[in-house]
Amino acid sequence: MSASPRPAVVVILAAGEGTRMRSALPKVLHCVAGRSLVEHVVESAAHLSPARVVVVVGHGREQVTAHITEISPWVTTVVQEEQLGTGHAVRVTLAAMGAIEGGPVVVLTGDTPLLTGVTLETLLAHHSATDAAATVLTAVLEDPTGYGRIVRGSDGQVRQIVEHRDADDAVLSINEINSGMYVFDAAQLAAALAQITTANAQGEEYLTDVIAILSTSGARVEAIAASDPTEIMGVNDRVQLAEASALMRDRINARWMRAGVTMVDPSSVWIDVDVDLARDVTLLPDTHLIGPTVIAEGAVVGPGTTLKACEVGERATVRHTWAELAVIGPDASVGPYTYLRPGTMLGARTKAGAFVEMKNASLGEGSKVPHLSYVGDAQIGEGSNIGASTVFVNYDGVEKHTTVIGDQVRVGSDTMLVAPVTIGDGAYTAAGSVITEDVPPGAMAVARAQQRNIEGWVERRRGGTKSAQAAARAKDNPKEDA
Ligand code: UD1
Ligand code: CA
């Protein structure tokens, strides 16, 4: 296959309202696998290295334009004030662009997230190899309801596209449908658009009418069918959005499994397009990897884990965890039931155990927070252990303060570390202490009331209770080793 010319422009139609989504959000901004519908289309268009990509906006134009600017500043938008049809949309766009030179025009729609760059390359290659005026991407569907039908002549050449609403029974029985994706010769497209009318069931300017105009004038119109018909699937409502998400999930998961990732139950694993996984990663059921999450070789993630924009090191294990913008070092152990908030940095061989919440906190190599603790705004050195139920008291009601803990520190269970406070290398804190002052290296900090036992209190004050009876029995028969 010889190299195809790059398109002069890819036009992405996205001005429609998307009424059936029943949403405050414009349809093309709904997401599949962590990207908006239109971003998926822009991504596949980028495979063709077009000179320009233009998104046609109308309904919700402010939101759509702002989104386009954010995701791909190199893509421009053209406003179609009134949605007078797909032909009108392309006509307005070409008019806004002036002379189009140096390559064909590709037209796509903004609601087809499953379209691949490879399919577009095939379409473009076919177009230039046949020197066609127009090439239509089609699909053969068991149920073609609603789509425009591809009408071919006895010679197999495409004659016209007839919209479902304008079709008679003979045309309705055709299973080859128009995907709404095309490649056009720029000059012939512009000339044909000047001739289209609104004489149809919807009173709109149909882009599809260009096909009959070109064919009648003797120009060559080609059509090729997508090898995978799901690629041309458009999202019109939330049911189709869920279908597209599931198809995308299966596609992404198949790619990662072929790249050496183990998934016990791929139907319950959801991976965004921007995720990067090394080989021999294991993903257990009900795992969601969101945004630019990166997982290194041999790590085991899940079950029941959501990682958003996280980095997981080699051989780390992360179970029943919710983490966002956290770095989990190699051989670290996280979970079960752990909440890692932005700015958590777990070093190599660290542990953040059950019912631990961390935020803006770093844990040096080999340090552990095994159980039931809150660690906020803290720097913890290497080889330190934070006892169960420790709270880093970082908030005085107005401001947040930092706790610094050195290397090889032993924080006793149920310690309150009232920040700002520093615990020196090798220091200990006694269980149940409220630490408000710095602890020098190697010191034991005790900050709690002295214990006092009031002998005989239960018999005197709670006489007759089961506790009093048990106490009396113990007095009569002292335990041998007591
Ligand atoms: C269109 C095709 C149909 C094809 C189907 C594939 C036409 C006339 N028909 O039908 O043959 O089978 O797509 O999905 O083209 N849009 C604008 N401005 C407008 C009108 C539409 O930007 O004035 C955009 C819409 O937002 C949408 C796309 O163009 O993204 C398609 O428009 P829609 O009205 O949904 O066309 P269909 O009836 O689906
Ligand atoms: Ca449509």
Coordinates of C-alpha atoms and ligand atoms in Angstrom, one line a residue:
M1 CA 0.0 0.0 0.0
S2 CA 1.6 3.3 -1.1
A3 CA 1.4 6.2 1.3
S4 CA -1.8 8.2 1.1
P5 CA -1.6 12.0 0.9
R6 CA -2.4 13.6 4.2
P7 CA -5.9 15.1 4.3
A8 CA -6.1 18.9 4.0
V9 CA -8.7 18.8 6.7
V10 CA -10.7 16.5 8.9
V11 CA -14.1 17.9 9.6
I12 CA -15.8 16.4 12.8
L13 CA -19.5 17.1 13.0
A14 CA -20.6 17.9 16.5
A15 CA -23.2 20.6 16.4
G16 CA -26.2 18.5 17.1
E17 CA -28.1 18.6 20.3
G18 CA -27.9 15.0 21.3
T19 CA -31.4 15.2 22.7
R20 CA -31.7 11.5 23.5
M21 CA -28.9 11.7 26.0
R22 CA -31.2 13.8 28.2
S23 CA -28.2 15.6 29.7
A24 CA -27.0 19.1 30.7
L25 CA -23.7 18.0 29.1
P26 CA -23.4 18.2 25.3
K27 CA -23.4 14.7 23.9
V28 CA -19.9 14.6 22.6
L29 CA -18.5 15.5 26.0
H30 CA -19.7 12.3 27.6
C31 CA -16.9 9.9 28.4
V32 CA -15.8 6.4 27.4
A33 CA -12.7 5.0 29.0
G34 CA -11.6 8.3 30.4
R35 CA -11.9 10.4 27.2
S36 CA -14.8 12.3 25.8
L37 CA -16.5 10.9 22.7
V38 CA -15.1 13.7 20.5
E39 CA -11.6 13.3 21.9
H40 CA -11.6 9.7 20.8
V41 CA -12.6 10.9 17.3
V42 CA -9.9 13.6 17.3
E43 CA -7.3 10.9 18.3
S44 CA -8.2 8.6 15.5
A45 CA -8.2 11.5 13.0
A46 CA -4.7 12.4 14.2
H47 CA -3.6 9.0 12.8
L48 CA -4.0 10.5 9.3
S49 CA -1.6 13.4 10.1
P50 CA -4.1 15.9 8.6
A51 CA -3.0 19.5 8.0
R52 CA -6.0 20.6 10.0
V53 CA -8.8 19.2 12.2
V54 CA -12.0 21.3 12.5
V55 CA -14.8 20.5 14.9
V56 CA -18.2 21.9 13.9
V57 CA -19.9 23.1 17.1
G58 CA -23.5 24.4 17.7
H59 CA -25.4 23.2 20.7
G60 CA -23.4 23.7 23.8
R61 CA -20.7 25.4 21.8
E62 CA -19.0 27.2 24.8
Q63 CA -18.5 23.9 26.6
V64 CA -17.5 21.9 23.6
T65 CA -15.0 24.7 22.4
A66 CA -13.5 25.0 25.9
H67 CA -13.1 21.2 26.0
I68 CA -11.4 21.1 22.5
T69 CA -9.0 23.9 23.5
E70 CA -8.1 21.9 26.6
I71 CA -7.6 18.5 25.1
S72 CA -6.1 19.5 21.7
P73 CA -5.2 23.1 21.2
W74 CA -4.2 22.4 17.6
V75 CA -7.8 21.6 16.7
T76 CA -10.0 24.5 15.7
T77 CA -13.7 24.9 15.8
V78 CA -16.3 26.4 13.4
V79 CA -19.7 27.5 14.6
Q80 CA -22.8 26.3 12.8
E81 CA -25.4 28.7 14.1
E82 CA -28.4 26.7 13.1
Q83 CA -28.3 22.9 12.6
L84 CA -29.7 22.8 9.0
G85 CA -28.3 19.4 8.2
T86 CA -25.0 17.5 7.8
G87 CA -24.5 19.0 4.3
H88 CA -25.0 22.5 5.6
A89 CA -22.5 21.8 8.4
V90 CA -19.8 20.9 6.0
R91 CA -20.7 23.7 3.6
V92 CA -20.4 26.3 6.4
T93 CA -17.1 24.8 7.5
L94 CA -15.6 24.9 4.0
A95 CA -16.8 28.5 3.6
A96 CA -15.2 29.5 6.8
M97 CA -11.9 27.9 5.8
G98 CA -11.5 29.5 2.4
A99 CA -9.6 27.6 -0.3
I100 CA -8.8 24.0 0.6
E101 CA -5.6 22.7 -1.0
G102 CA -3.1 20.0 -0.8
G103 CA -5.3 17.0 0.0
P104 CA -8.7 15.4 0.4
V105 CA -11.4 16.3 3.0
V106 CA -12.3 13.7 5.6
V107 CA -15.7 14.0 7.3
L108 CA -16.4 12.3 10.6
T109 CA -19.0 12.6 13.4
G110 CA -18.1 13.4 17.0
D111 CA -20.0 10.6 18.6
T112 CA -18.2 7.5 17.3
P113 CA -15.6 6.7 20.0
L114 CA -14.8 3.2 18.7
L115 CA -13.5 4.3 15.3
T116 CA -9.8 3.4 14.9
G117 CA -7.1 5.3 13.1
V118 CA -6.3 2.1 11.3
T119 CA -9.7 2.0 9.7
L120 CA -9.4 5.6 8.7
E121 CA -6.0 4.9 7.1
T122 CA -7.6 2.0 5.1
L123 CA -10.4 4.3 4.0
L124 CA -8.0 7.1 2.9
A125 CA -5.7 4.6 1.2
H126 CA -8.6 3.2 -0.8
H127 CA -9.7 6.7 -1.8
S128 CA -6.4 7.7 -3.2
A129 CA -5.7 4.3 -4.8
T130 CA -9.0 4.5 -6.7
D131 CA -8.6 8.2 -7.4
A132 CA -12.3 8.5 -6.3
A133 CA -14.2 11.8 -5.9
A134 CA -15.8 10.3 -2.7
T135 CA -15.2 7.2 -0.6
V136 CA -17.8 6.2 2.0
L137 CA -17.1 4.1 5.0
T138 CA -20.0 1.6 5.3
A139 CA -21.0 -1.3 7.5
V140 CA -23.2 -4.3 6.9
L141 CA -25.6 -4.6 9.8
E142 CA -28.2 -7.2 10.7
D143 CA -30.5 -4.4 11.8
P144 CA -29.9 -1.3 9.6
T145 CA -32.9 0.6 11.1
G146 CA -32.4 4.4 11.2
Y147 CA -29.3 4.5 9.0
G148 CA -28.9 5.8 5.5
R149 CA -28.7 3.0 3.0
I150 CA -26.0 2.5 0.4
V151 CA -27.6 2.1 -3.0
R152 CA -25.3 0.5 -5.6
G153 CA -25.9 0.1 -9.3
S154 CA -25.9 -3.2 -11.2
D155 CA -22.1 -2.6 -11.7
G156 CA -21.6 -2.5 -8.0
Q157 CA -20.8 1.2 -8.1
V158 CA -22.3 3.5 -5.4
R159 CA -25.2 5.5 -6.9
Q160 CA -26.7 7.2 -3.9
I161 CA -27.3 7.2 -0.2
V162 CA -31.0 7.2 0.9
E163 CA -31.9 8.2 4.4
H164 CA -34.1 5.7 6.3
R165 CA -36.9 8.3 6.5
D166 CA -36.8 8.8 2.7
A167 CA -36.5 5.2 1.8
D168 CA -39.0 2.9 0.1
D169 CA -39.3 -0.8 0.9
A170 CA -36.7 -1.9 -1.6
V171 CA -34.2 0.5 -0.2
L172 CA -35.1 -0.4 3.4
S173 CA -34.2 -4.0 2.7
I174 CA -30.5 -3.0 2.0
N175 CA -28.2 -3.9 4.9
E176 CA -25.2 -1.9 3.9
I177 CA -25.4 1.4 5.7
N178 CA -23.7 4.8 5.7
S179 CA -21.4 5.2 8.7
G180 CA -21.4 9.0 8.2
M181 CA -17.6 8.9 7.6
Y182 CA -16.2 9.9 4.2
V183 CA -13.2 11.0 2.2
F184 CA -13.9 13.6 -0.5
D185 CA -11.9 15.3 -3.2
A186 CA -12.0 18.9 -1.9
A187 CA -13.0 20.7 -5.1
Q188 CA -15.6 18.1 -6.1
L189 CA -17.1 18.2 -2.6
A190 CA -17.4 22.0 -2.7
A191 CA -19.0 21.9 -6.1
A192 CA -21.5 19.2 -5.1
L193 CA -22.4 21.0 -1.8
A194 CA -23.4 24.0 -3.9
Q195 CA -26.1 21.9 -5.5
I196 CA -27.8 20.1 -2.6
T197 CA -31.4 21.0 -1.7
T198 CA -33.6 20.5 1.3
A199 CA -36.2 18.4 -0.6
N200 CA -36.3 15.5 1.8
A201 CA -38.3 14.2 4.8
Q202 CA -36.5 16.4 7.3
G203 CA -36.1 19.5 5.2
E204 CA -32.4 19.5 5.8
E205 CA -29.3 19.8 3.6
Y206 CA -28.1 16.2 3.6
L207 CA -24.4 15.6 3.1
T208 CA -25.4 12.2 1.8
D209 CA -27.0 13.9 -1.3
V210 CA -23.4 14.8 -2.5
I211 CA -23.0 11.1 -3.4
A212 CA -25.8 11.0 -5.9
I213 CA -24.7 14.4 -7.4
L214 CA -21.2 13.1 -7.9
S215 CA -22.3 9.8 -9.2
T216 CA -24.7 11.3 -11.7
S217 CA -22.0 13.6 -13.0
G218 CA -19.9 10.6 -13.8
A219 CA -17.5 11.0 -10.9
R220 CA -16.2 7.9 -9.2
V221 CA -17.8 7.1 -5.8
E222 CA -16.3 4.3 -3.8
A223 CA -17.4 2.6 -0.6
I224 CA -15.7 0.2 1.7
A225 CA -17.2 -1.7 4.6
A226 CA -15.6 -1.5 8.1
S227 CA -14.3 -4.9 9.0
D228 CA -15.6 -4.4 12.5
P229 CA -19.0 -2.8 12.4
T230 CA -18.8 -1.7 16.1
E231 CA -16.2 0.8 15.0
I232 CA -18.9 3.0 13.3
M233 CA -21.3 2.8 16.2
G234 CA -22.6 6.2 17.2
V235 CA -23.7 7.1 20.7
N236 CA -27.1 8.6 20.8
D237 CA -28.4 7.7 24.3
R238 CA -27.1 6.4 27.6
V239 CA -27.8 2.8 26.6
Q240 CA -25.5 3.1 23.7
L241 CA -23.0 5.0 25.9
A242 CA -22.8 2.0 28.2
E243 CA -22.5 -0.4 25.1
A244 CA -19.7 1.7 23.8
S245 CA -17.9 1.7 27.2
A246 CA -18.2 -2.1 27.4
L247 CA -16.9 -2.6 23.9
M248 CA -14.0 -0.2 24.6
R249 CA -13.2 -2.0 27.9
D250 CA -13.1 -5.3 26.1
R251 CA -10.8 -3.9 23.4
I252 CA -8.4 -2.3 25.9
N253 CA -8.4 -5.3 28.1
A254 CA -7.7 -7.7 25.2
R255 CA -4.7 -5.5 24.2
W256 CA -3.3 -5.5 27.7
M257 CA -3.8 -9.3 28.2
R258 CA -1.9 -9.8 24.9
A259 CA 0.8 -7.6 26.3
G260 CA 1.3 -9.8 29.3
V261 CA -1.2 -8.6 31.9
T262 CA -3.2 -11.2 33.8
M263 CA -6.9 -10.5 34.5
V264 CA -8.9 -13.0 36.4
D265 CA -12.2 -11.4 35.4
P266 CA -11.7 -8.9 32.5
S267 CA -15.4 -8.0 32.4
S268 CA -15.0 -6.3 35.8
V269 CA -11.7 -4.5 35.0
W270 CA -12.0 -0.9 33.6
I271 CA -8.9 0.7 32.2
D272 CA -8.7 4.2 30.8
V273 CA -6.9 4.7 27.5
D274 CA -4.1 6.7 29.1
V275 CA -3.1 3.9 31.5
D276 CA 0.3 2.1 31.1
L277 CA 0.9 -1.4 32.3
A278 CA 4.0 -3.5 32.4
R279 CA 4.1 -7.2 31.7
D280 CA 3.2 -9.6 34.5
V281 CA 0.9 -7.1 36.2
T282 CA -2.1 -8.9 37.7
L283 CA -5.4 -7.1 37.9
L284 CA -8.0 -8.8 40.2
P285 CA -11.8 -8.3 39.8
D286 CA -13.5 -5.0 40.2
T287 CA -10.4 -2.9 39.5
H288 CA -10.7 0.6 37.9
L289 CA -7.6 2.3 36.6
I290 CA -8.3 5.9 35.8
G291 CA -6.4 8.6 34.0
P292 CA -2.6 8.4 33.5
T293 CA -2.0 5.5 36.0
V294 CA 1.2 3.5 35.5
I295 CA 1.8 0.1 37.0
A296 CA 5.2 -1.6 37.0
E297 CA 6.1 -5.2 36.4
G298 CA 4.8 -7.9 38.8
A299 CA 2.5 -5.6 40.7
V300 CA -0.8 -7.1 41.9
V301 CA -3.8 -4.7 42.0
G302 CA -7.3 -5.5 43.3
P303 CA -9.7 -6.8 44.1
G304 CA -12.0 -3.9 44.6
T305 CA -9.4 -1.2 43.9
T306 CA -9.6 2.2 42.2
L307 CA -6.4 4.0 41.2
K308 CA -6.7 7.5 39.7
A309 CA -3.5 9.0 38.2
C310 CA -1.3 6.7 40.4
E311 CA 2.1 5.1 40.0
V312 CA 2.6 1.6 41.3
G313 CA 6.1 0.1 41.6
E314 CA 7.4 -3.3 40.8
R315 CA 5.8 -6.2 42.8
A316 CA 3.7 -3.9 44.9
T317 CA 0.4 -5.2 46.1
V318 CA -2.7 -2.9 46.4
R319 CA -5.9 -4.5 47.7
H320 CA -9.3 -3.0 48.3
T321 CA -7.9 0.5 48.0
W322 CA -9.0 3.9 46.7
A323 CA -6.0 6.0 45.7
E324 CA -5.6 9.3 43.8
L325 CA -2.4 11.0 42.7
A326 CA -0.4 8.6 44.9
V327 CA 3.0 7.0 44.3
I328 CA 3.3 3.4 45.6
G329 CA 6.9 2.2 45.7
P330 CA 8.3 -1.2 44.7
D331 CA 7.4 -4.1 46.9
A332 CA 5.0 -1.9 48.9
S333 CA 1.9 -3.3 50.4
V334 CA -1.3 -1.3 50.5
G335 CA -4.7 -2.3 51.9
P336 CA -7.1 -3.8 52.5
Y337 CA -9.5 -0.8 53.0
T338 CA -6.9 2.0 52.5
Y339 CA -7.5 5.5 51.2
L340 CA -4.5 7.3 49.7
R341 CA -5.2 10.9 48.8
P342 CA -3.2 13.3 46.6
G343 CA 0.5 13.6 47.5
T344 CA 0.9 10.3 49.2
M345 CA 4.4 8.9 48.4
L346 CA 5.1 5.4 49.6
G347 CA 8.7 4.3 49.4
A348 CA 10.1 0.8 48.6
R349 CA 8.9 -2.0 50.9
T350 CA 6.5 0.3 52.8
K351 CA 3.2 -0.7 54.2
A352 CA -0.1 1.3 54.4
G353 CA -2.4 -1.2 56.0
A354 CA -6.1 -1.7 56.9
F355 CA -8.2 1.4 57.5
V356 CA -5.3 3.8 56.9
E357 CA -5.9 7.2 55.3
M358 CA -3.0 9.2 54.0
K359 CA -2.7 12.6 52.4
N360 CA 0.3 14.7 51.3
A361 CA 2.5 12.4 53.2
S362 CA 5.7 10.5 52.4
L363 CA 6.8 7.2 53.9
G364 CA 10.5 6.4 53.6
E365 CA 11.9 3.0 52.6
G366 CA 10.7 0.2 54.8
S367 CA 8.4 2.3 57.0
K368 CA 5.0 1.0 58.0
V369 CA 1.6 2.4 59.0
P370 CA -0.1 -1.0 59.5
H371 CA -3.5 -0.2 61.0
L372 CA -6.3 2.3 61.6
S373 CA -4.4 5.6 61.3
Y374 CA -4.7 9.0 59.7
V375 CA -1.4 10.4 58.2
G376 CA -1.8 13.9 56.8
D377 CA 0.9 16.4 55.9
A378 CA 3.8 14.3 57.1
Q379 CA 7.3 13.3 56.2
I380 CA 8.3 9.9 57.7
G381 CA 11.9 8.6 57.3
E382 CA 13.1 5.1 56.7
G383 CA 12.4 2.0 58.8
S384 CA 9.9 3.7 61.1
N385 CA 6.7 2.2 62.5
I386 CA 3.5 4.0 63.2
G387 CA 1.5 2.2 65.8
A388 CA -2.2 1.4 65.4
S389 CA -4.7 4.2 65.8
T390 CA -2.1 7.0 65.4
V391 CA -3.5 10.3 64.2
F392 CA -1.4 13.0 62.6
V393 CA -3.2 16.0 64.0
N394 CA -2.5 18.4 61.1
Y395 CA -5.3 20.9 61.3
D396 CA -5.8 23.5 64.0
G397 CA -9.1 24.6 62.7
V398 CA -7.5 27.3 60.6
E399 CA -4.3 26.0 59.1
K400 CA -2.6 22.8 58.2
H401 CA 0.7 21.9 59.8
T402 CA 3.4 19.4 59.1
T403 CA 4.8 16.5 61.1
V404 CA 8.4 15.3 60.5
I405 CA 9.4 11.9 61.7
G406 CA 12.9 10.6 61.4
D407 CA 14.4 7.2 60.6
Q408 CA 13.8 4.1 62.8
V409 CA 11.2 5.8 64.9
R410 CA 8.6 3.8 66.9
V411 CA 5.4 5.7 67.4
G412 CA 3.3 3.9 70.0
S413 CA -0.3 2.9 69.4
D414 CA -2.9 5.6 69.8
T415 CA -0.5 8.5 69.6
M416 CA -1.8 11.9 68.7
L417 CA 1.0 13.8 66.9
V418 CA -0.1 17.5 67.2
A419 CA 1.6 19.3 64.3
P420 CA 3.9 21.1 63.8
V421 CA 6.0 18.6 65.6
T422 CA 9.2 16.7 64.9
I423 CA 10.3 13.3 66.2
G424 CA 14.0 12.7 65.9
D425 CA 15.7 9.6 64.5
G426 CA 15.4 6.5 66.6
A427 CA 12.9 8.1 69.1
Y428 CA 10.0 6.3 70.7
T429 CA 6.6 7.6 71.8
A430 CA 4.6 5.8 74.5
A431 CA 1.2 4.4 73.6
G432 CA -1.7 6.8 74.1
S433 CA 0.5 9.9 74.2
V434 CA -0.5 13.3 72.9
I435 CA 2.7 14.7 71.5
T436 CA 2.8 18.4 71.3
E437 CA 6.5 19.1 71.6
D438 CA 9.5 17.9 69.5
V439 CA 11.1 14.6 70.6
P440 CA 14.9 14.5 70.4
P441 CA 16.6 11.6 68.6
G442 CA 16.7 8.5 70.8
A443 CA 14.3 9.8 73.4
M444 CA 11.1 8.1 74.7
A445 CA 8.3 10.6 74.9
V446 CA 5.5 9.9 77.4
A447 CA 2.6 12.3 77.4
R448 CA -0.3 10.7 79.3
A449 CA -1.7 10.5 82.8
Q450 CA 0.0 8.1 85.3
Q451 CA -2.2 5.0 85.9
R452 CA -3.8 4.5 89.4
N453 CA -5.7 1.4 90.6
I454 CA -8.4 1.8 93.2
E455 CA -8.5 -1.5 95.0
G456 CA -11.9 -3.0 95.8
W457 CA -13.9 -0.3 93.9
V458 CA -16.2 -2.7 92.1
E459 CA -17.3 -4.7 95.2
R460 CA -18.0 -1.4 97.0
R461 CA -19.7 0.6 94.2
R462 CA -21.1 -2.2 92.0
G463 CA -21.9 -4.8 94.5
G464 CA -24.1 -7.7 93.2
T465 CA -23.1 -7.3 89.6
K466 CA -21.6 -10.1 87.5
S467 CA -18.3 -8.1 87.6
A468 CA -18.4 -8.0 91.4
Q469 CA -19.1 -11.7 91.5
A470 CA -16.2 -12.4 89.1
A471 CA -13.9 -10.3 91.2
A472 CA -14.9 -12.1 94.4
R473 CA -14.3 -15.5 92.8
A474 CA -10.9 -14.3 91.7
K475 CA -10.0 -13.3 95.2
D476 CA -11.1 -16.7 96.6
N477 CA -9.2 -18.7 94.0
P478 CA -6.2 -16.7 92.8
K479 CA -5.0 -17.9 89.4
E480 CA -1.9 -20.0 89.8
D481 CA 0.3 -17.9 87.7
A482 CA -1.2 -14.6 88.9
Ligands
UD1_1 C1 -26.4 10.6 9.3 C2 -26.4 10.3 7.8 C3 -26.8 8.8 7.7 C4 -25.9 7.9 8.4 C5 -25.8 8.3 9.9 C6 -24.7 7.6 10.5 C7 -27.0 12.4 6.8 C8 -28.1 13.1 6.1 N1 -27.3 11.1 7.2 O1 -27.7 10.4 9.8 O2 -26.8 8.5 6.3 O3 -26.3 6.6 8.3 O4 -25.5 9.7 10.0 O5 -24.7 7.8 11.9 O6 -25.9 12.9 6.9 N2 -24.8 17.6 12.7 C9 -24.3 18.8 12.7 N3 -25.0 19.8 12.1 C10 -26.2 19.6 11.6 C11 -26.7 18.3 11.6 C12 -26.0 17.3 12.2 O7 -23.2 19.1 13.2 O8 -26.9 20.5 11.1 C13 -23.9 16.5 13.3 C14 -24.6 15.9 14.5 O9 -24.3 16.5 15.7 C15 -24.1 14.5 14.4 C16 -23.8 14.2 12.9 O10 -23.8 15.5 12.3 O11 -22.9 14.3 15.1 C17 -24.9 13.4 12.2 O12 -26.1 14.1 12.3 P1 -27.5 13.3 12.5 O13 -28.6 14.3 12.5 O14 -27.4 12.5 13.8 O15 -27.5 12.4 11.3 P2 -28.2 11.0 11.2 O16 -29.7 11.1 11.1 O17 -27.7 10.1 12.3
CA2 CA -26.9 10.2 14.4

